């Protein structure tokens, strides 16, 4: 099991954001996390990435407990994340934004870098080669030297995804990757997500409100409502689950 959450509880001043949530992600899977606004989806992502510390429960990644780990430690183990609200550096180019994703993997020191030693040169070439692979993978070649602040929103979503991929993750946390995209851009994002699974072999945990996209992509779906898991199963099983219908419609089908 790559990611395993058992009986996770998270509270803020008496407000229960997560109530005994359990889920798991296997190697090579796309698992979708869905539910109405305020269901606790982003809070769960924040627990996995180390931003929030759950008060109770087990949280393991690749056999390591990460419940009390700092975000940089979790990232170093192979967990990368995109954000619903883009967190890019507007005045840097696409290339430079992607290179930031390689920073935790850089193996050198300031003195060798200052002297531009052979080791530093090799590191620079290695990381730039990886970034160029991601640029090609996400069809960003024509934008590589442009400042991200002048690029269309759909391209920015790909840059955000690319920066996470540059970290060589084992698990990719995608927080509403299709939010704000038109139909064509949403289809492109869905294709990239499938390519990440099939070509790169990266497991993914996906928050997404576009249910058609979720049902087409996901191997397994977990549904939250008011911080509780109300359903889990294949897309076909979840689609017709009465509790899911009730959560989204506010009543019986």
Short mmCIF file of C-alpha atoms in Angstrom, two decimals:
data_model
loop_
_atom_site.label_atom_id
_atom_site.label_comp_id
_atom_site.label_asym_id
_atom_site.label_seq_id
_atom_site.Cartn_x
_atom_site.Cartn_y
_atom_site.Cartn_z
CA UNK A 1 0.00 0.00 0.00
CA UNK A 2 1.52 3.34 -1.03
CA UNK A 3 -0.68 5.64 1.08
CA UNK A 4 -2.75 4.44 4.01
CA UNK A 5 -5.01 6.56 6.24
CA UNK A 6 -6.79 4.95 9.15
CA UNK A 7 -9.37 6.62 11.41
CA UNK A 8 -8.07 10.15 10.84
CA UNK A 9 -9.50 12.89 13.08
CA UNK A 10 -8.84 16.61 12.69
CA UNK A 11 -10.44 19.40 14.73
CA UNK A 12 -10.07 23.18 14.94
CA UNK A 13 -11.30 24.71 18.22
CA UNK A 14 -14.04 22.11 18.52
CA UNK A 15 -14.96 22.13 14.83
CA UNK A 16 -14.49 18.62 13.46
CA UNK A 17 -13.03 18.84 9.96
CA UNK A 18 -12.35 15.10 9.65
CA UNK A 19 -14.19 12.38 11.56
CA UNK A 20 -12.52 9.00 11.43
CA UNK A 21 -11.64 9.04 7.72
CA UNK A 22 -9.89 6.00 6.26
CA UNK A 23 -8.67 5.49 2.71
CA UNK A 24 -5.76 4.03 0.81
CA UNK A 25 -3.99 4.49 -2.52
CA UNK A 26 -2.25 1.57 -4.19
CA UNK A 27 0.73 1.85 -6.50
CA UNK A 28 -0.38 3.00 -9.96
CA UNK A 29 -3.91 3.95 -8.91
CA UNK A 30 -5.91 7.10 -9.49
CA UNK A 31 -8.11 7.60 -6.43
CA UNK A 32 -10.67 10.41 -6.53
CA UNK A 33 -11.82 12.27 -3.42
CA UNK A 34 -15.17 13.95 -3.95
CA UNK A 35 -17.89 15.59 -1.90
CA UNK A 36 -19.77 18.88 -1.50
CA UNK A 37 -17.98 22.10 -0.55
CA UNK A 38 -16.86 21.97 3.07
CA UNK A 39 -16.73 18.18 3.13
CA UNK A 40 -13.10 18.11 4.35
CA UNK A 41 -11.29 17.24 1.13
CA UNK A 42 -8.63 19.95 1.25
CA UNK A 43 -8.20 19.41 5.00
CA UNK A 44 -7.37 15.80 4.20
CA UNK A 45 -4.80 16.90 1.61
CA UNK A 46 -3.28 19.25 4.18
CA UNK A 47 -2.90 16.34 6.62
CA UNK A 48 -1.18 14.19 4.00
CA UNK A 49 1.22 16.97 2.99
CA UNK A 50 2.06 17.89 6.60
CA UNK A 51 0.41 21.32 6.77
CA UNK A 52 -2.13 20.09 9.36
CA UNK A 53 -1.41 17.62 12.16
CA UNK A 54 -4.35 15.28 12.83
CA UNK A 55 -5.16 14.68 16.49
CA UNK A 56 -5.87 11.00 16.01
CA UNK A 57 -5.34 8.21 13.50
CA UNK A 58 -2.64 6.57 11.42
CA UNK A 59 -1.11 8.13 8.32
CA UNK A 60 1.57 6.17 6.49
CA UNK A 61 3.29 6.60 3.13
CA UNK A 62 5.45 3.87 1.58
CA UNK A 63 5.59 2.16 4.97
CA UNK A 64 6.67 5.32 6.84
CA UNK A 65 4.51 7.10 9.39
CA UNK A 66 4.10 10.72 8.26
CA UNK A 67 1.47 11.86 10.74
CA UNK A 68 3.86 14.21 12.57
CA UNK A 69 6.32 14.91 9.75
CA UNK A 70 7.13 18.37 8.44
CA UNK A 71 6.02 19.22 4.86
CA UNK A 72 9.59 19.17 3.51
CA UNK A 73 10.19 15.70 4.97
CA UNK A 74 6.99 14.39 3.35
CA UNK A 75 7.93 15.96 0.03
CA UNK A 76 11.34 14.32 0.31
CA UNK A 77 9.69 10.92 0.67
CA UNK A 78 7.95 11.42 -2.69
CA UNK A 79 4.68 13.30 -2.16
CA UNK A 80 4.07 16.27 -4.49
CA UNK A 81 1.06 18.52 -4.64
CA UNK A 82 -0.73 21.01 -6.84
CA UNK A 83 -2.96 23.71 -5.37
CA UNK A 84 -6.46 24.85 -6.21
CA UNK A 85 -5.22 28.46 -6.07
CA UNK A 86 -2.12 28.58 -8.23
CA UNK A 87 1.15 29.13 -6.34
CA UNK A 88 3.48 30.11 -9.19
CA UNK A 89 6.10 32.89 -9.35
CA UNK A 90 4.61 35.27 -11.92
CA UNK A 91 7.84 37.04 -12.88
CA UNK A 92 9.80 33.84 -13.45
CA UNK A 93 9.66 31.92 -16.70
CA UNK A 94 7.99 28.56 -17.11
CA UNK A 95 11.44 26.95 -17.14
CA UNK A 96 12.47 28.62 -13.88
CA UNK A 97 9.19 27.73 -12.16
CA UNK A 98 9.71 24.10 -13.11
CA UNK A 99 13.33 24.16 -11.94
CA UNK A 100 12.06 25.09 -8.49
CA UNK A 101 10.47 21.66 -8.36
CA UNK A 102 13.94 20.14 -8.69
CA UNK A 103 15.40 22.11 -5.77
CA UNK A 104 14.84 19.40 -3.09
CA UNK A 105 16.71 16.93 -5.31
CA UNK A 106 19.75 19.10 -5.93
CA UNK A 107 22.94 17.44 -4.62
CA UNK A 108 25.65 20.04 -4.26
CA UNK A 109 26.75 22.82 -1.89
CA UNK A 110 27.11 26.56 -2.07
CA UNK A 111 30.90 26.56 -2.32
CA UNK A 112 30.98 24.17 -5.29
CA UNK A 113 28.21 26.18 -6.91
CA UNK A 114 30.10 29.42 -6.34
CA UNK A 115 33.19 27.96 -8.01
CA UNK A 116 31.07 26.38 -10.76
CA UNK A 117 32.83 23.08 -10.10
CA UNK A 118 32.34 20.05 -12.37
CA UNK A 119 29.92 18.47 -9.87
CA UNK A 120 27.77 21.59 -9.95
CA UNK A 121 27.79 21.61 -13.74
CA UNK A 122 26.71 17.98 -13.87
CA UNK A 123 23.90 18.63 -11.39
CA UNK A 124 22.68 21.60 -13.41
CA UNK A 125 22.63 19.55 -16.61
CA UNK A 126 20.86 16.64 -14.90
CA UNK A 127 18.08 18.78 -13.48
CA UNK A 128 17.60 20.86 -16.61
CA UNK A 129 17.31 17.67 -18.65
CA UNK A 130 14.52 16.43 -16.38
CA UNK A 131 12.70 19.76 -16.63
CA UNK A 132 12.93 19.65 -20.42
CA UNK A 133 11.36 16.18 -20.34
CA UNK A 134 8.41 17.53 -18.35
CA UNK A 135 8.08 20.53 -20.68
CA UNK A 136 7.83 18.13 -23.61
CA UNK A 137 5.46 15.80 -21.71
CA UNK A 138 3.00 18.63 -20.97
CA UNK A 139 3.33 20.38 -24.36
CA UNK A 140 4.84 23.53 -22.84
CA UNK A 141 7.68 24.02 -25.31
CA UNK A 142 6.32 27.23 -26.85
CA UNK A 143 5.98 28.81 -23.40
CA UNK A 144 9.24 27.69 -21.79
CA UNK A 145 10.96 31.12 -21.78
CA UNK A 146 7.85 33.21 -21.09
CA UNK A 147 7.06 34.74 -17.66
CA UNK A 148 4.12 32.81 -16.25
CA UNK A 149 2.33 36.07 -15.37
CA UNK A 150 1.40 36.65 -19.03
CA UNK A 151 0.18 33.13 -19.79
CA UNK A 152 -3.44 31.91 -20.10
CA UNK A 153 -5.02 30.22 -17.10
CA UNK A 154 -5.13 26.80 -18.75
CA UNK A 155 -1.39 26.91 -19.42
CA UNK A 156 -0.75 27.98 -15.81
CA UNK A 157 -2.57 24.87 -14.64
CA UNK A 158 -0.15 22.77 -16.68
CA UNK A 159 2.84 24.65 -15.29
CA UNK A 160 1.59 23.97 -11.75
CA UNK A 161 1.23 20.30 -12.63
CA UNK A 162 4.67 20.28 -14.24
CA UNK A 163 6.39 21.73 -11.20
CA UNK A 164 4.93 18.94 -9.06
CA UNK A 165 6.07 16.32 -11.60
CA UNK A 166 9.59 17.77 -11.55
CA UNK A 167 9.87 16.54 -7.94
CA UNK A 168 9.87 12.91 -9.23
CA UNK A 169 6.91 12.04 -6.98
CA UNK A 170 5.66 8.60 -6.07
CA UNK A 171 2.30 10.13 -5.15
CA UNK A 172 0.73 13.20 -6.75
CA UNK A 173 -1.95 15.14 -4.86
CA UNK A 174 -4.10 17.04 -7.36
CA UNK A 175 -6.40 19.68 -5.84
CA UNK A 176 -9.07 20.45 -8.45
CA UNK A 177 -6.79 20.38 -11.51
CA UNK A 178 -9.67 21.18 -13.87
CA UNK A 179 -11.20 24.03 -11.84
CA UNK A 180 -11.85 27.07 -14.03
CA UNK A 181 -10.97 25.30 -17.28
CA UNK A 182 -13.18 25.22 -20.36
CA UNK A 183 -14.32 21.95 -21.88
CA UNK A 184 -11.36 21.57 -24.23
CA UNK A 185 -8.78 22.35 -21.54
CA UNK A 186 -10.51 19.96 -19.14
CA UNK A 187 -10.23 17.16 -21.70
CA UNK A 188 -6.53 17.98 -22.14
CA UNK A 189 -5.99 17.88 -18.36
CA UNK A 190 -7.76 14.52 -18.15
CA UNK A 191 -5.43 13.18 -20.86
CA UNK A 192 -2.36 14.39 -18.97
CA UNK A 193 -3.59 12.74 -15.77
CA UNK A 194 -4.01 9.42 -17.57
CA UNK A 195 -0.59 9.80 -19.20
CA UNK A 196 0.97 10.43 -15.79
CA UNK A 197 -0.47 7.14 -14.61
CA UNK A 198 0.31 5.08 -17.71
CA UNK A 199 3.59 6.58 -18.92
CA UNK A 200 5.17 7.80 -15.68
CA UNK A 201 3.63 5.24 -13.31
CA UNK A 202 2.80 7.89 -10.69
CA UNK A 203 -0.07 7.22 -8.29
CA UNK A 204 -2.56 10.05 -7.88
CA UNK A 205 -5.07 11.25 -5.29
CA UNK A 206 -7.44 13.65 -6.98
CA UNK A 207 -9.93 16.23 -5.67
CA UNK A 208 -12.28 17.26 -8.45
CA UNK A 209 -15.83 18.64 -8.73
CA UNK A 210 -16.23 17.63 -12.38
CA UNK A 211 -17.94 14.31 -11.73
CA UNK A 212 -17.86 13.25 -15.38
CA UNK A 213 -14.08 13.62 -15.34
CA UNK A 214 -13.83 11.72 -12.04
CA UNK A 215 -15.96 8.84 -13.25
CA UNK A 216 -13.90 8.56 -16.43
CA UNK A 217 -10.48 8.66 -14.75
CA UNK A 218 -10.66 7.13 -11.30
CA UNK A 219 -9.94 3.53 -10.37
CA UNK A 220 -11.48 4.11 -6.94
CA UNK A 221 -13.65 6.90 -5.50
CA UNK A 222 -14.00 8.06 -1.89
CA UNK A 223 -16.84 10.41 -0.93
CA UNK A 224 -16.71 12.78 2.05
CA UNK A 225 -19.52 14.79 3.60
CA UNK A 226 -19.15 16.93 6.73
CA UNK A 227 -15.76 15.34 7.40
CA UNK A 228 -17.00 11.75 7.25
CA UNK A 229 -16.54 9.08 4.61
CA UNK A 230 -20.04 8.23 3.40
CA UNK A 231 -19.16 5.97 0.46
CA UNK A 232 -16.26 4.33 -1.36
CA UNK A 233 -15.92 2.01 -4.32
CA UNK A 234 -15.65 1.94 -8.08
CA UNK A 235 -17.06 4.90 -10.04
CA UNK A 236 -20.10 2.82 -11.00
CA UNK A 237 -20.77 1.87 -7.37
CA UNK A 238 -20.42 5.40 -6.07
CA UNK A 239 -22.51 6.99 -8.83
CA UNK A 240 -25.67 5.24 -7.64
CA UNK A 241 -24.97 5.20 -3.90
CA UNK A 242 -27.98 6.71 -2.05
CA UNK A 243 -25.85 8.61 0.47
CA UNK A 244 -23.86 10.23 -2.34
CA UNK A 245 -27.04 11.27 -4.14
CA UNK A 246 -28.40 12.70 -0.89
CA UNK A 247 -25.19 14.66 -0.19
CA UNK A 248 -25.17 16.28 -3.63
CA UNK A 249 -28.91 16.89 -4.00
CA UNK A 250 -30.00 17.48 -0.43
CA UNK A 251 -32.66 14.79 -0.56
CA UNK A 252 -33.76 11.43 -1.96
CA UNK A 253 -33.31 10.64 -5.62
#
